[in-house]
CSV table of C-alpha atoms and ligand atoms in Angstrom, one decimal:
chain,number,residue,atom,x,y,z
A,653,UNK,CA,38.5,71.5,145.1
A,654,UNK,CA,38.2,74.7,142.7
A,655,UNK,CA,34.8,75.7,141.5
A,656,UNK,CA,34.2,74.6,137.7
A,657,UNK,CA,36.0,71.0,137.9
A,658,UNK,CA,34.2,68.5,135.6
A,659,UNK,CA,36.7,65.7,136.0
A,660,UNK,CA,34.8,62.9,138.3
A,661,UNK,CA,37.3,60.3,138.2
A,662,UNK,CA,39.5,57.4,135.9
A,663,UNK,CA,37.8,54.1,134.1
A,664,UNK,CA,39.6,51.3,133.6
A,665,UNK,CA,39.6,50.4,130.0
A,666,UNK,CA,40.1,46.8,130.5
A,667,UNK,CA,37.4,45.7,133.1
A,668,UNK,CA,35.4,49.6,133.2
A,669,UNK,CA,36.0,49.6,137.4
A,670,UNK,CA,36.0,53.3,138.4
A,671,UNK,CA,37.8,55.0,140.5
A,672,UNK,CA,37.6,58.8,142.1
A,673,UNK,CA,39.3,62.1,141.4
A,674,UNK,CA,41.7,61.6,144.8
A,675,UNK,CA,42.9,58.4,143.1
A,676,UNK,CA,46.3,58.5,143.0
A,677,UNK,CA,46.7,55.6,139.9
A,678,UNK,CA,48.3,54.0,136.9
A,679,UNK,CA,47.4,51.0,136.0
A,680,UNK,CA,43.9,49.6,137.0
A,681,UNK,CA,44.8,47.6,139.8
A,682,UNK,CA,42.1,45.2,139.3
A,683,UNK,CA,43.1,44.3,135.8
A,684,UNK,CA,46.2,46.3,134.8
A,685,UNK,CA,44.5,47.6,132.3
A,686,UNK,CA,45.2,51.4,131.6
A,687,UNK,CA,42.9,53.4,133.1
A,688,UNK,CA,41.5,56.9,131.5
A,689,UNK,CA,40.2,60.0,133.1
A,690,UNK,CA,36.3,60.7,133.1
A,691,UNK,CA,34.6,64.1,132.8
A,692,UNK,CA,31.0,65.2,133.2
A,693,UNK,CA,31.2,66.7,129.4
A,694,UNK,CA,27.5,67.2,129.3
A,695,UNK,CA,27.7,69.5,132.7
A,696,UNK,CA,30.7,71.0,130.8
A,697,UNK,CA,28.7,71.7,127.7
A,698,UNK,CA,25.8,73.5,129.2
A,699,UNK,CA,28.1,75.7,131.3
A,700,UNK,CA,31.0,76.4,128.6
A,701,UNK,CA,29.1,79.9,127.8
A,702,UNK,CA,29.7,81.1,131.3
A,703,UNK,CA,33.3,79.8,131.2
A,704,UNK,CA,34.6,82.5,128.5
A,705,UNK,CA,36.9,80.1,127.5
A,706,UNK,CA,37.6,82.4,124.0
A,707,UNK,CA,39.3,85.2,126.6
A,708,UNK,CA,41.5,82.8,127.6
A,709,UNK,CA,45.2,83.1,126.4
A,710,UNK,CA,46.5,80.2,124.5
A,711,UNK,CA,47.7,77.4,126.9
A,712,UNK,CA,47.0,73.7,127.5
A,713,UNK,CA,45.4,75.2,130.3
A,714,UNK,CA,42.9,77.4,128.3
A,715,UNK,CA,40.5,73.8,128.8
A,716,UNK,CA,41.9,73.1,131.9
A,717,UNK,CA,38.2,71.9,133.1
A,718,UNK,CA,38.9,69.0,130.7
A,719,UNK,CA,41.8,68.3,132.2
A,720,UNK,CA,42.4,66.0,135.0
A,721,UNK,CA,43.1,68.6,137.9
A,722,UNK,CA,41.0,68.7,140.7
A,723,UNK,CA,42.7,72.1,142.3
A,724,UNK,CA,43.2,74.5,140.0
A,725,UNK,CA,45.1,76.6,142.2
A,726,UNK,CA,48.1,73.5,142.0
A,727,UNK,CA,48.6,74.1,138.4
A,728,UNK,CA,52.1,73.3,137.8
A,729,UNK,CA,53.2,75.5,134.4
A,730,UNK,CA,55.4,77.0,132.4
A,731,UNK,CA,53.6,78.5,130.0
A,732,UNK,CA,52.9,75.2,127.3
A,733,UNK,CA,51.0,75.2,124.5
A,734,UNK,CA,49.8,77.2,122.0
A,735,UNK,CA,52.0,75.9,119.5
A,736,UNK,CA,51.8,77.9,116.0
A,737,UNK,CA,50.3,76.0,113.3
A,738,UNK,CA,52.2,77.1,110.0
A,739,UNK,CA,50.5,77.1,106.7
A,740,UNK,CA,53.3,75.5,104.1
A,741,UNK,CA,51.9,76.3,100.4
A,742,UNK,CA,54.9,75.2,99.0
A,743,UNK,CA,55.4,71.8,100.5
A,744,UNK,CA,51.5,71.3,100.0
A,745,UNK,CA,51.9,71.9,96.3
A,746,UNK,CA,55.1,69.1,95.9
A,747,UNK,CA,52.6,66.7,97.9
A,748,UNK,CA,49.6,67.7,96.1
A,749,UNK,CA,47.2,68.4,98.5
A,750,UNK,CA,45.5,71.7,99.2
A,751,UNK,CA,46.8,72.7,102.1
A,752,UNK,CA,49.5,71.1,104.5
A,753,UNK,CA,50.1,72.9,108.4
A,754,UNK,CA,53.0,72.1,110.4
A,755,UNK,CA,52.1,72.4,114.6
A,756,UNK,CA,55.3,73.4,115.6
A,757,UNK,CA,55.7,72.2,119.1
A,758,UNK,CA,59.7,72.7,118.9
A,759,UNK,CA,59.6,76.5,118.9
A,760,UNK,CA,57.2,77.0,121.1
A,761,UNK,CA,57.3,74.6,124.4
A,762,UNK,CA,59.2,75.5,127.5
A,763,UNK,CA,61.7,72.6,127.1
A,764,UNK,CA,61.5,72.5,123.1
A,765,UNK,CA,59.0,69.2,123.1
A,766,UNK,CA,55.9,68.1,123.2
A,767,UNK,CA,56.2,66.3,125.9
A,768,UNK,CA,55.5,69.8,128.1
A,769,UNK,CA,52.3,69.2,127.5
A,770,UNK,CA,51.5,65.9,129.5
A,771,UNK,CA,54.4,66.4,132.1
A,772,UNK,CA,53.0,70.1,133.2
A,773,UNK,CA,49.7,67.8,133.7
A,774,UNK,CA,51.7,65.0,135.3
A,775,UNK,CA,53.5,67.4,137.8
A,776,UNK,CA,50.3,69.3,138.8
A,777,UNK,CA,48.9,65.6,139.7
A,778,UNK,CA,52.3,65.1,142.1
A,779,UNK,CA,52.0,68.7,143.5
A,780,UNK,CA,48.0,67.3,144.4
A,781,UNK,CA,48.8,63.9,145.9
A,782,UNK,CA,51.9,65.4,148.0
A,783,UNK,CA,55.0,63.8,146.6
A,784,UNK,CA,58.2,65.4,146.6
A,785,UNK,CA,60.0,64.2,143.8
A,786,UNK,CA,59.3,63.0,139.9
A,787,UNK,CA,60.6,60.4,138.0
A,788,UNK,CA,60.6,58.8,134.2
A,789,UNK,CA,62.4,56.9,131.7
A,790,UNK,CA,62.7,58.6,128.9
A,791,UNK,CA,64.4,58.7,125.4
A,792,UNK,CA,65.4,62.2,126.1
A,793,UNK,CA,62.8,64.6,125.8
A,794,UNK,CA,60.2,63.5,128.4
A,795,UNK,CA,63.2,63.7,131.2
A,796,UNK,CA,64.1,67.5,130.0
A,797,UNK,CA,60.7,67.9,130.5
A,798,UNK,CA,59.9,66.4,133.6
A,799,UNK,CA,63.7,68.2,135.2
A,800,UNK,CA,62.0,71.2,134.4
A,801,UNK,CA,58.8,70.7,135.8
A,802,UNK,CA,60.2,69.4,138.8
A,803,UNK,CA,62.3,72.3,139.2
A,804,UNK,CA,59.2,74.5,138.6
A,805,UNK,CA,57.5,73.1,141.3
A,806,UNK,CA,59.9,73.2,143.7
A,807,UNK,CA,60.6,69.0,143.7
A,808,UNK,CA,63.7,66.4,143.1
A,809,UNK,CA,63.6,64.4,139.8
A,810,UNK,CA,65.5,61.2,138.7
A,811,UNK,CA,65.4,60.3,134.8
A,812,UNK,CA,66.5,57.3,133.7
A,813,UNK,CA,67.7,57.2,129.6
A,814,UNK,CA,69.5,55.5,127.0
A,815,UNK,CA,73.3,55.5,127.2
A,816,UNK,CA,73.3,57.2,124.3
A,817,UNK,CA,70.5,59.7,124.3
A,818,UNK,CA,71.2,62.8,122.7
A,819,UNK,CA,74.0,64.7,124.6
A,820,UNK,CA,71.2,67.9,124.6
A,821,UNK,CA,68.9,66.5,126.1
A,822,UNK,CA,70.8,65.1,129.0
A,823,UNK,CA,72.6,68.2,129.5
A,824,UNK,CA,69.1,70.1,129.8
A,825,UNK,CA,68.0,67.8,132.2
A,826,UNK,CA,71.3,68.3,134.6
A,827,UNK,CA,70.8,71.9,134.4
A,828,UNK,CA,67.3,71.8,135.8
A,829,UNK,CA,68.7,70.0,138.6
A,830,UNK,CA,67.7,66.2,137.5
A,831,UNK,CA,69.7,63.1,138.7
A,832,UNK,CA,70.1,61.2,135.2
A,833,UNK,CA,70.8,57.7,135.3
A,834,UNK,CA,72.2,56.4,132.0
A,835,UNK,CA,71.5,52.9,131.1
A,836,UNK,CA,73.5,50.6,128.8
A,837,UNK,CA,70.4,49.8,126.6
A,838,UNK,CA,67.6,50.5,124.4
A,839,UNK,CA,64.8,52.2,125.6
A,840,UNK,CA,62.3,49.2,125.8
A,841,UNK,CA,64.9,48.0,128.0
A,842,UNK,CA,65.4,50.7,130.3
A,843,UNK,CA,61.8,50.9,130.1
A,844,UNK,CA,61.4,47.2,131.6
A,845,UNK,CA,64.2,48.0,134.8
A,846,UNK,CA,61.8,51.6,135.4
A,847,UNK,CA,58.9,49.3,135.4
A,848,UNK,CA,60.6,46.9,137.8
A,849,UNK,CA,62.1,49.0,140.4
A,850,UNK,CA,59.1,51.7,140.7
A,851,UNK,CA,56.3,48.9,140.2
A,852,UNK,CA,57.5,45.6,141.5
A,853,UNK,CA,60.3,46.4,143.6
A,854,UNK,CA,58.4,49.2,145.6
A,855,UNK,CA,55.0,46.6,145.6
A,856,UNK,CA,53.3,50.3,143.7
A,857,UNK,CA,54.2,52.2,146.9
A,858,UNK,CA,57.1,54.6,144.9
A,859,UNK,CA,58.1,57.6,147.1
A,860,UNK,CA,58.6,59.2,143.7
A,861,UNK,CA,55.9,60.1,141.2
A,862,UNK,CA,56.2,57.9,137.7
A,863,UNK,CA,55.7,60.3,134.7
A,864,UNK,CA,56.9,57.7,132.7
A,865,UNK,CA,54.8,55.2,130.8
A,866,UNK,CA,51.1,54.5,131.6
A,867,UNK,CA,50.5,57.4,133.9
A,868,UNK,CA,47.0,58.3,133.0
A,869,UNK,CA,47.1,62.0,134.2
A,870,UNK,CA,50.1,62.5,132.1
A,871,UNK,CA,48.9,61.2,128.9
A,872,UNK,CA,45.5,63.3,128.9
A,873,UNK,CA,47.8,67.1,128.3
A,874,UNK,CA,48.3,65.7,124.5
A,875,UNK,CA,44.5,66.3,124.6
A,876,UNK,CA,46.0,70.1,124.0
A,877,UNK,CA,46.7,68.8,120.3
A,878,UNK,CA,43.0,68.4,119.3
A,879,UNK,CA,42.1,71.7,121.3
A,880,UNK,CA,44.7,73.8,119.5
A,881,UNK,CA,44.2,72.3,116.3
A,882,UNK,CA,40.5,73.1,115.7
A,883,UNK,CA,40.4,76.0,117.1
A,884,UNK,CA,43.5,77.5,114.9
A,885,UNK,CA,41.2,75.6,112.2
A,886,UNK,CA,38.3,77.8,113.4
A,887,UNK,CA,36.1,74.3,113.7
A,888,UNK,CA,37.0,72.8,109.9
A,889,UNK,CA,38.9,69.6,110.6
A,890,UNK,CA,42.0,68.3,108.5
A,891,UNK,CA,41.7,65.6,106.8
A,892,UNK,CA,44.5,63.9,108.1
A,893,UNK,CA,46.8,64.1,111.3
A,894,UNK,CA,50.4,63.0,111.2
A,895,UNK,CA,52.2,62.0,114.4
A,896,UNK,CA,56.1,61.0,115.1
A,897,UNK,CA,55.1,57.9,117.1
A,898,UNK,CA,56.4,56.1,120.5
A,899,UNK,CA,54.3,55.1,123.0
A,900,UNK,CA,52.1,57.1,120.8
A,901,UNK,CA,49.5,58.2,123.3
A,902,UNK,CA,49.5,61.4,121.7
A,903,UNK,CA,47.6,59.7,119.1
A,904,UNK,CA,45.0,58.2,121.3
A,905,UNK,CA,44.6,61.2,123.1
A,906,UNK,CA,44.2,62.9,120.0
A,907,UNK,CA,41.2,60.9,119.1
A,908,UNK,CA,39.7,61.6,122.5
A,909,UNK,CA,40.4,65.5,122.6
A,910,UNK,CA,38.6,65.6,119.1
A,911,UNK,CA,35.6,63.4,120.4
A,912,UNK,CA,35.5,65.8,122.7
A,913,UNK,CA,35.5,68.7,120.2
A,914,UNK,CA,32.9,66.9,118.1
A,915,UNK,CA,30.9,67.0,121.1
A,916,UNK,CA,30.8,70.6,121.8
A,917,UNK,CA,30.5,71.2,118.2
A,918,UNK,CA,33.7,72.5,118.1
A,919,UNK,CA,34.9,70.7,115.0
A,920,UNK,CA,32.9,69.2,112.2
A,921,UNK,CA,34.6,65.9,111.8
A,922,UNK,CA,37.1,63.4,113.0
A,923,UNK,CA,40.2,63.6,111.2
A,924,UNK,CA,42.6,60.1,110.3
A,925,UNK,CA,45.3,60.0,112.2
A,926,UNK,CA,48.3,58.7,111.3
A,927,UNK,CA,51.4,56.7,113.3
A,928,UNK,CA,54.8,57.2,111.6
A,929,UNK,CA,57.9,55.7,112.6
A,930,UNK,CA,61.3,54.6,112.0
A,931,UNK,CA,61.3,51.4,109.2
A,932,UNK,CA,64.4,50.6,112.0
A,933,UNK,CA,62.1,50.5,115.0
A,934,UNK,CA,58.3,49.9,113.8
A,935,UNK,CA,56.6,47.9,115.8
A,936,UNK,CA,52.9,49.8,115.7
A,937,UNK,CA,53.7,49.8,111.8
A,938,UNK,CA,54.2,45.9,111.7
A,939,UNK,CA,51.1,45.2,113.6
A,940,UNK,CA,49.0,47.6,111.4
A,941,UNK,CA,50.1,46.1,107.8
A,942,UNK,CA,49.7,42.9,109.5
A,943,UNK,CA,46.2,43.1,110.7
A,944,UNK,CA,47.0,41.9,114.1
A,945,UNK,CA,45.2,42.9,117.0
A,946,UNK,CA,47.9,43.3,119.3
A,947,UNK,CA,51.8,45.2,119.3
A,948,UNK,CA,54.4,42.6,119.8
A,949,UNK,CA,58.0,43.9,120.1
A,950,UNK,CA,60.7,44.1,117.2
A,951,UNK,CA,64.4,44.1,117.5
A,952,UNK,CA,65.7,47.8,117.5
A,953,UNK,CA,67.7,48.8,114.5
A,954,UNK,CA,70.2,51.7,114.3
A,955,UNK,CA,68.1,54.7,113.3
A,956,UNK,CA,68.6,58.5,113.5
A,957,UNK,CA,64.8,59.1,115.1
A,958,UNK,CA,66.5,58.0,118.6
A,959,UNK,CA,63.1,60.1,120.0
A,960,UNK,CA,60.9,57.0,118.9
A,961,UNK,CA,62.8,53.9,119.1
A,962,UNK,CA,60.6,52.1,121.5
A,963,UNK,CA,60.7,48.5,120.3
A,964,UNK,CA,57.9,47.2,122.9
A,965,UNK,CA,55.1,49.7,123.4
A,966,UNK,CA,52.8,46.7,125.0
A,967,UNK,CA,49.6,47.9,125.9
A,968,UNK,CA,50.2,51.4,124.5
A,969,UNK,CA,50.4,50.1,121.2
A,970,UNK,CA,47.1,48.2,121.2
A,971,UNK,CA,45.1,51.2,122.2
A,972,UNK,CA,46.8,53.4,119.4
A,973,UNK,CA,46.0,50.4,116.9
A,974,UNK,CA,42.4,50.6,117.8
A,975,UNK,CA,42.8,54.6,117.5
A,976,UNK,CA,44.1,54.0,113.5
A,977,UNK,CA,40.9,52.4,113.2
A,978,UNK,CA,38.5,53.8,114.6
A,979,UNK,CA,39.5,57.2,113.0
A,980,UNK,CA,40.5,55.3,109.4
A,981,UNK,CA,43.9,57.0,109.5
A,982,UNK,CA,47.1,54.4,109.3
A,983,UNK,CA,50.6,53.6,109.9
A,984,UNK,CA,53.7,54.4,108.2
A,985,UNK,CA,57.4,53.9,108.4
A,986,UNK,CA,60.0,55.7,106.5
A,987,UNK,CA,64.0,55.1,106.5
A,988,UNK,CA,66.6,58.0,107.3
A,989,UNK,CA,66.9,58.8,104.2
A,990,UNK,CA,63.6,59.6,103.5
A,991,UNK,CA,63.3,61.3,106.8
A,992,UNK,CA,66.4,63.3,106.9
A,993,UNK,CA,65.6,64.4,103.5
A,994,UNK,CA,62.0,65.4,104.8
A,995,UNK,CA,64.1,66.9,108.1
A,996,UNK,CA,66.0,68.9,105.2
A,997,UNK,CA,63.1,70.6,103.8
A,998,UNK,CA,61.4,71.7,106.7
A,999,UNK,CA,64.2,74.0,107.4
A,1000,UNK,CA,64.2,75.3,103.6
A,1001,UNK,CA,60.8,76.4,105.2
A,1002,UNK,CA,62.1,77.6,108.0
A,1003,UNK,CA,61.3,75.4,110.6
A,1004,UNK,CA,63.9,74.0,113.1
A,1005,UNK,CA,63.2,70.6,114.1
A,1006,UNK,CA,65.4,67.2,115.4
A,1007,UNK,CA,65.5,64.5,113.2
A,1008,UNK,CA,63.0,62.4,114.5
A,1009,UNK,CA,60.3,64.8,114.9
A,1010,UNK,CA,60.6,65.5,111.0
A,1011,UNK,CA,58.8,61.9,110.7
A,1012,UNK,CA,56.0,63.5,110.2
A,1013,UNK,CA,56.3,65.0,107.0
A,1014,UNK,CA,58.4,62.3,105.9
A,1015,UNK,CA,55.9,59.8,105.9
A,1016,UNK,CA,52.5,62.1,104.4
A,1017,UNK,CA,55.6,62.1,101.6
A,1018,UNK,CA,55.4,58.8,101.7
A,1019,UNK,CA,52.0,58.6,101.1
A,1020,UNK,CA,52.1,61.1,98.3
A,1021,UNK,CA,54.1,59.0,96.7
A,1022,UNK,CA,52.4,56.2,96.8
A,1023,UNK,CA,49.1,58.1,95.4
A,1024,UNK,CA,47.6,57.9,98.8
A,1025,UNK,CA,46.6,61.2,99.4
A,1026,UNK,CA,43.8,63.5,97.4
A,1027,UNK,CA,43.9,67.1,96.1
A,1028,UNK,CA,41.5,68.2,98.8
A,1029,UNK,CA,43.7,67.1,101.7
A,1030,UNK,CA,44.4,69.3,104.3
A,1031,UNK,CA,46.7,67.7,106.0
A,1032,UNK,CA,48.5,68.7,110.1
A,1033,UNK,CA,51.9,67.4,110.5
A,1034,UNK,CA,53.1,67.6,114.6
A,1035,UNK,CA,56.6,68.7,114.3
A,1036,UNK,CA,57.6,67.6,118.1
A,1037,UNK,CA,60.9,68.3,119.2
A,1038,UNK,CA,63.4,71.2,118.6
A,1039,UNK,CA,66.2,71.2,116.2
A,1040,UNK,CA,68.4,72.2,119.4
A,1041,UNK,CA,67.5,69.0,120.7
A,1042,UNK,CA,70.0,66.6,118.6
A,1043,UNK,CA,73.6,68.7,117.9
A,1044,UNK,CA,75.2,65.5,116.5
A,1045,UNK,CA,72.8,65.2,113.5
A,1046,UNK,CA,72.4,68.4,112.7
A,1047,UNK,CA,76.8,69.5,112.9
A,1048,UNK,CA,77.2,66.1,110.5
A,1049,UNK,CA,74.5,67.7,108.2
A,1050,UNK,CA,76.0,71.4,107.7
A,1051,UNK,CA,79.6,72.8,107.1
A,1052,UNK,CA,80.2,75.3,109.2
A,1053,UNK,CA,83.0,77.7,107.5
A,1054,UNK,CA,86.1,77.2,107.9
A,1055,UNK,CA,87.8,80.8,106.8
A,1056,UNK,CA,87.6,83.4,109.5
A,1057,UNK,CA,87.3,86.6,107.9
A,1058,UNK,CA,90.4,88.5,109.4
A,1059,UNK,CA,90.0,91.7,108.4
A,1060,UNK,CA,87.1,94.4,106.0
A,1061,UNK,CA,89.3,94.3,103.3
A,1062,UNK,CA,89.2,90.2,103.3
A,1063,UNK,CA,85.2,90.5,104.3
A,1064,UNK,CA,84.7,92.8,101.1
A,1065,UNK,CA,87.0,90.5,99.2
A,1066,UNK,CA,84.6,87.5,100.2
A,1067,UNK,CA,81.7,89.1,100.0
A,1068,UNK,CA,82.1,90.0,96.4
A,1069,UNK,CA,82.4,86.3,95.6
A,1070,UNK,CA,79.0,85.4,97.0
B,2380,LIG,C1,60.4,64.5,119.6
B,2380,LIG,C2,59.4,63.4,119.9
B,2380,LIG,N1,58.3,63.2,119.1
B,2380,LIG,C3,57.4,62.2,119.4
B,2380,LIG,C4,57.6,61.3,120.5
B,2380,LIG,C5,56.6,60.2,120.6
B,2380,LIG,O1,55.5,60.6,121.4
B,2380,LIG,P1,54.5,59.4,121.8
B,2380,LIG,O2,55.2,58.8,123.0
B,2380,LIG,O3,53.3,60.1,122.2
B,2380,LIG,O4,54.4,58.5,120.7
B,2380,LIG,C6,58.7,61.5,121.3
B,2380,LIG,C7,58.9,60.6,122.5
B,2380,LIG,O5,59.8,60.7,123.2
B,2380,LIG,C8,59.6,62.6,121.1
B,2380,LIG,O6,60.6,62.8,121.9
């Protein structure tokens, strides 16, 4: 074990068993509830001084001791995190809040999505507990993601996806090396035949390591977005936090990276944070407007976010419910028009994003509208995914020219017109 680890195990957040560090885990096993890593923060706290953390470069793994790693030396990366967060003036003025920042996780992970930064987490945990291969179901960008952290750490990976995930990211995932397995149906129901062959079929004894849904390990990197988020802040919180939402973990993890913050008085206050997702495939949004206490599924519309269409998030959903309440943010869905439009203008500001990642923006729009949002906001939207990720959309959404300049003469000619 290296010097400086604070993590001392997982809690199950159904029935509050614990478990060690070594505990190779998912679900609790006791109640199947999910289960959430435990550090000693106060230890942490005292000792942060020492730690230098400020020298660090920036990196998910600049707080690595509030990571879930136990051997620091088994740190599986590829440089993620420290995503730019970009100050838009002019898109704050047409919502009519003081300031609005895009974290641009597109341009700046490895793979192009946030999901770099819980896989580089998940495949440090396989590289500790000795397996030789990783595995997920994925709507695209979680199995580029785990192909290349695979291939980084020297292991086999097999992704299972949509039929018709986005050509990119399939291609990216071959060229790490992945076997991709493509599934005729929707992701909740890919999700449910992952579930059954790594979990039932194998009685929990997998030889491959699940990166998919409800790996603890994994789901505590999108801590990264509360670290990098106050300190680019320098310790003055946003009002409001906007997240294209799945699974949405990255939301609940969110909620505990700032509690964490708050803590080591690292940020003054919790921000709200804020589920958005396709009106086609909302089912976190239903439950919220509804006041229910638990995500049932929806049927799964045709929708252009194809990133977020998970129809049945189960017992993800319920813990980012409790996280819209606890931190008085919200839920919001918004329909392809409004999001492609909101997709449009990010690029007039010069930010390359796919469709689904613009959700974001598209629904604090929404709120704007609806006179939801104050003057004073500062508002974060996570822009999650590159624009490189989703060809289709973006070729039906520009003309690309069709003269071929042949000669100068012609190019002067043309160039006089425009
Ligand atoms: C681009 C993009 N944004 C957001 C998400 C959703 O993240 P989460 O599962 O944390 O809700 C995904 C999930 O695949 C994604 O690919």
């Amino acid at each position: 074990m290296s010097p400086n680890v604070y993590f001392v195990g997982t809690r199950c957040t159904g029935c509050g068993a614990s478990f060690p560090p070594d505990t190779d885990i998912l679900l609790c096993p006791d109640c199947e509830s999910l289960v959430d890593p435990v550090y000693d923060l106060e230890r942490f706290r005292t000792e942060l001084p020492g730690l230098e953390l400020d020298r660090r470069p920036p990196s998910i793994w600049k707080w690595r001791e509030l990571l879930p790693v136990s051997d620091f030396e088994k740190i599986v990366t590829l440089g993620e995190g420290g995503a730019p967060l970009i100050a838009c003036p002019g898109l704050a003025r047409t919502l009519g809040v003081r300031a609005l920042y895009v974290l641009d996780d597109g341009s700046s992970m490895p793979t192009g999505s946030l999901k770099d930064r819980s896989i580089a987490v998940a495949a440090t945990k396989a590289v500790e507990f000795g397996y030789h291969a990783l595995s997920c179901d994925s709507t695209g960008n979680k199995g580029a993601s785990t192909a290349a952290y695979a291939a980084r750490a020297g292991l086999r990976s097999i992704v299972f996806c949509p039929w018709d995930t986005p050509l990119p990211k399939m291609a990216q995932a071959l060229f790490y090396g992945a076997r991709v397995v493509r599934v005729r149906g929707h992701f909740s129901e890919v999700n449910a035949m992952y579930r059954r062959l790594l979990r039932v079929d194998t009685q929990g004894k997998s030889p491959w390591y699940d990166c998919g849904t409800d790996n603890p390990f994994r789901y505590e990197g999108k801590k990264s977005y509360a670290y990098e988020i106050a300190e680019a802040l320098d310790g003055v919180a946003p009002t409001r936090v906007f997240h294209p939402a799945a699974g949405c973990m990255s939301l609940v993890k969110m909620q505990k990276g700032f509690e964490e913050m708050l803590q080591l008085e690292r940020i003054d206050r919790m921000p709200a944070l804020y589920a958005c997702q396709s009106e086609a495939c909302a089912p976190i949004v239903k439950a919220w407007e509804s006041g229910a206490a638990t995500v049932e599924g929806v049927e799964k519309g045709a929708t252009v976010a194809s990133a977020l269409a998970f129809a049945d998030p189960g017992l993800l959903g319920n813990a980012t419910l409790a996280t819209l309440r606890a931190t008085s943010g919200g839920a919001v869905s918004v329909g392809d028009d409004e999001l492609l439009a909101a997709w449009k203008e990010l690029g007039r500001s010069g930010i390359f994003c796919e469709p689904s990642a613009a959700i974001s923006l598209a629904a604090a729009q929404r709120l704007a509208e609806s006179g939801e949002l104050d003057s004073d906001d500062v508002l974060v939207c996570n822009v999650t995914g590159s624009g490189f990720k989703d060809m289709e959309t973006l070729l039906k959404n520009v003309v690309v020219p069709e003269t071929i300049v042949e000669s100068y003469d012609e190019l002067r000619a043309l160039v006089r017109e425009l």
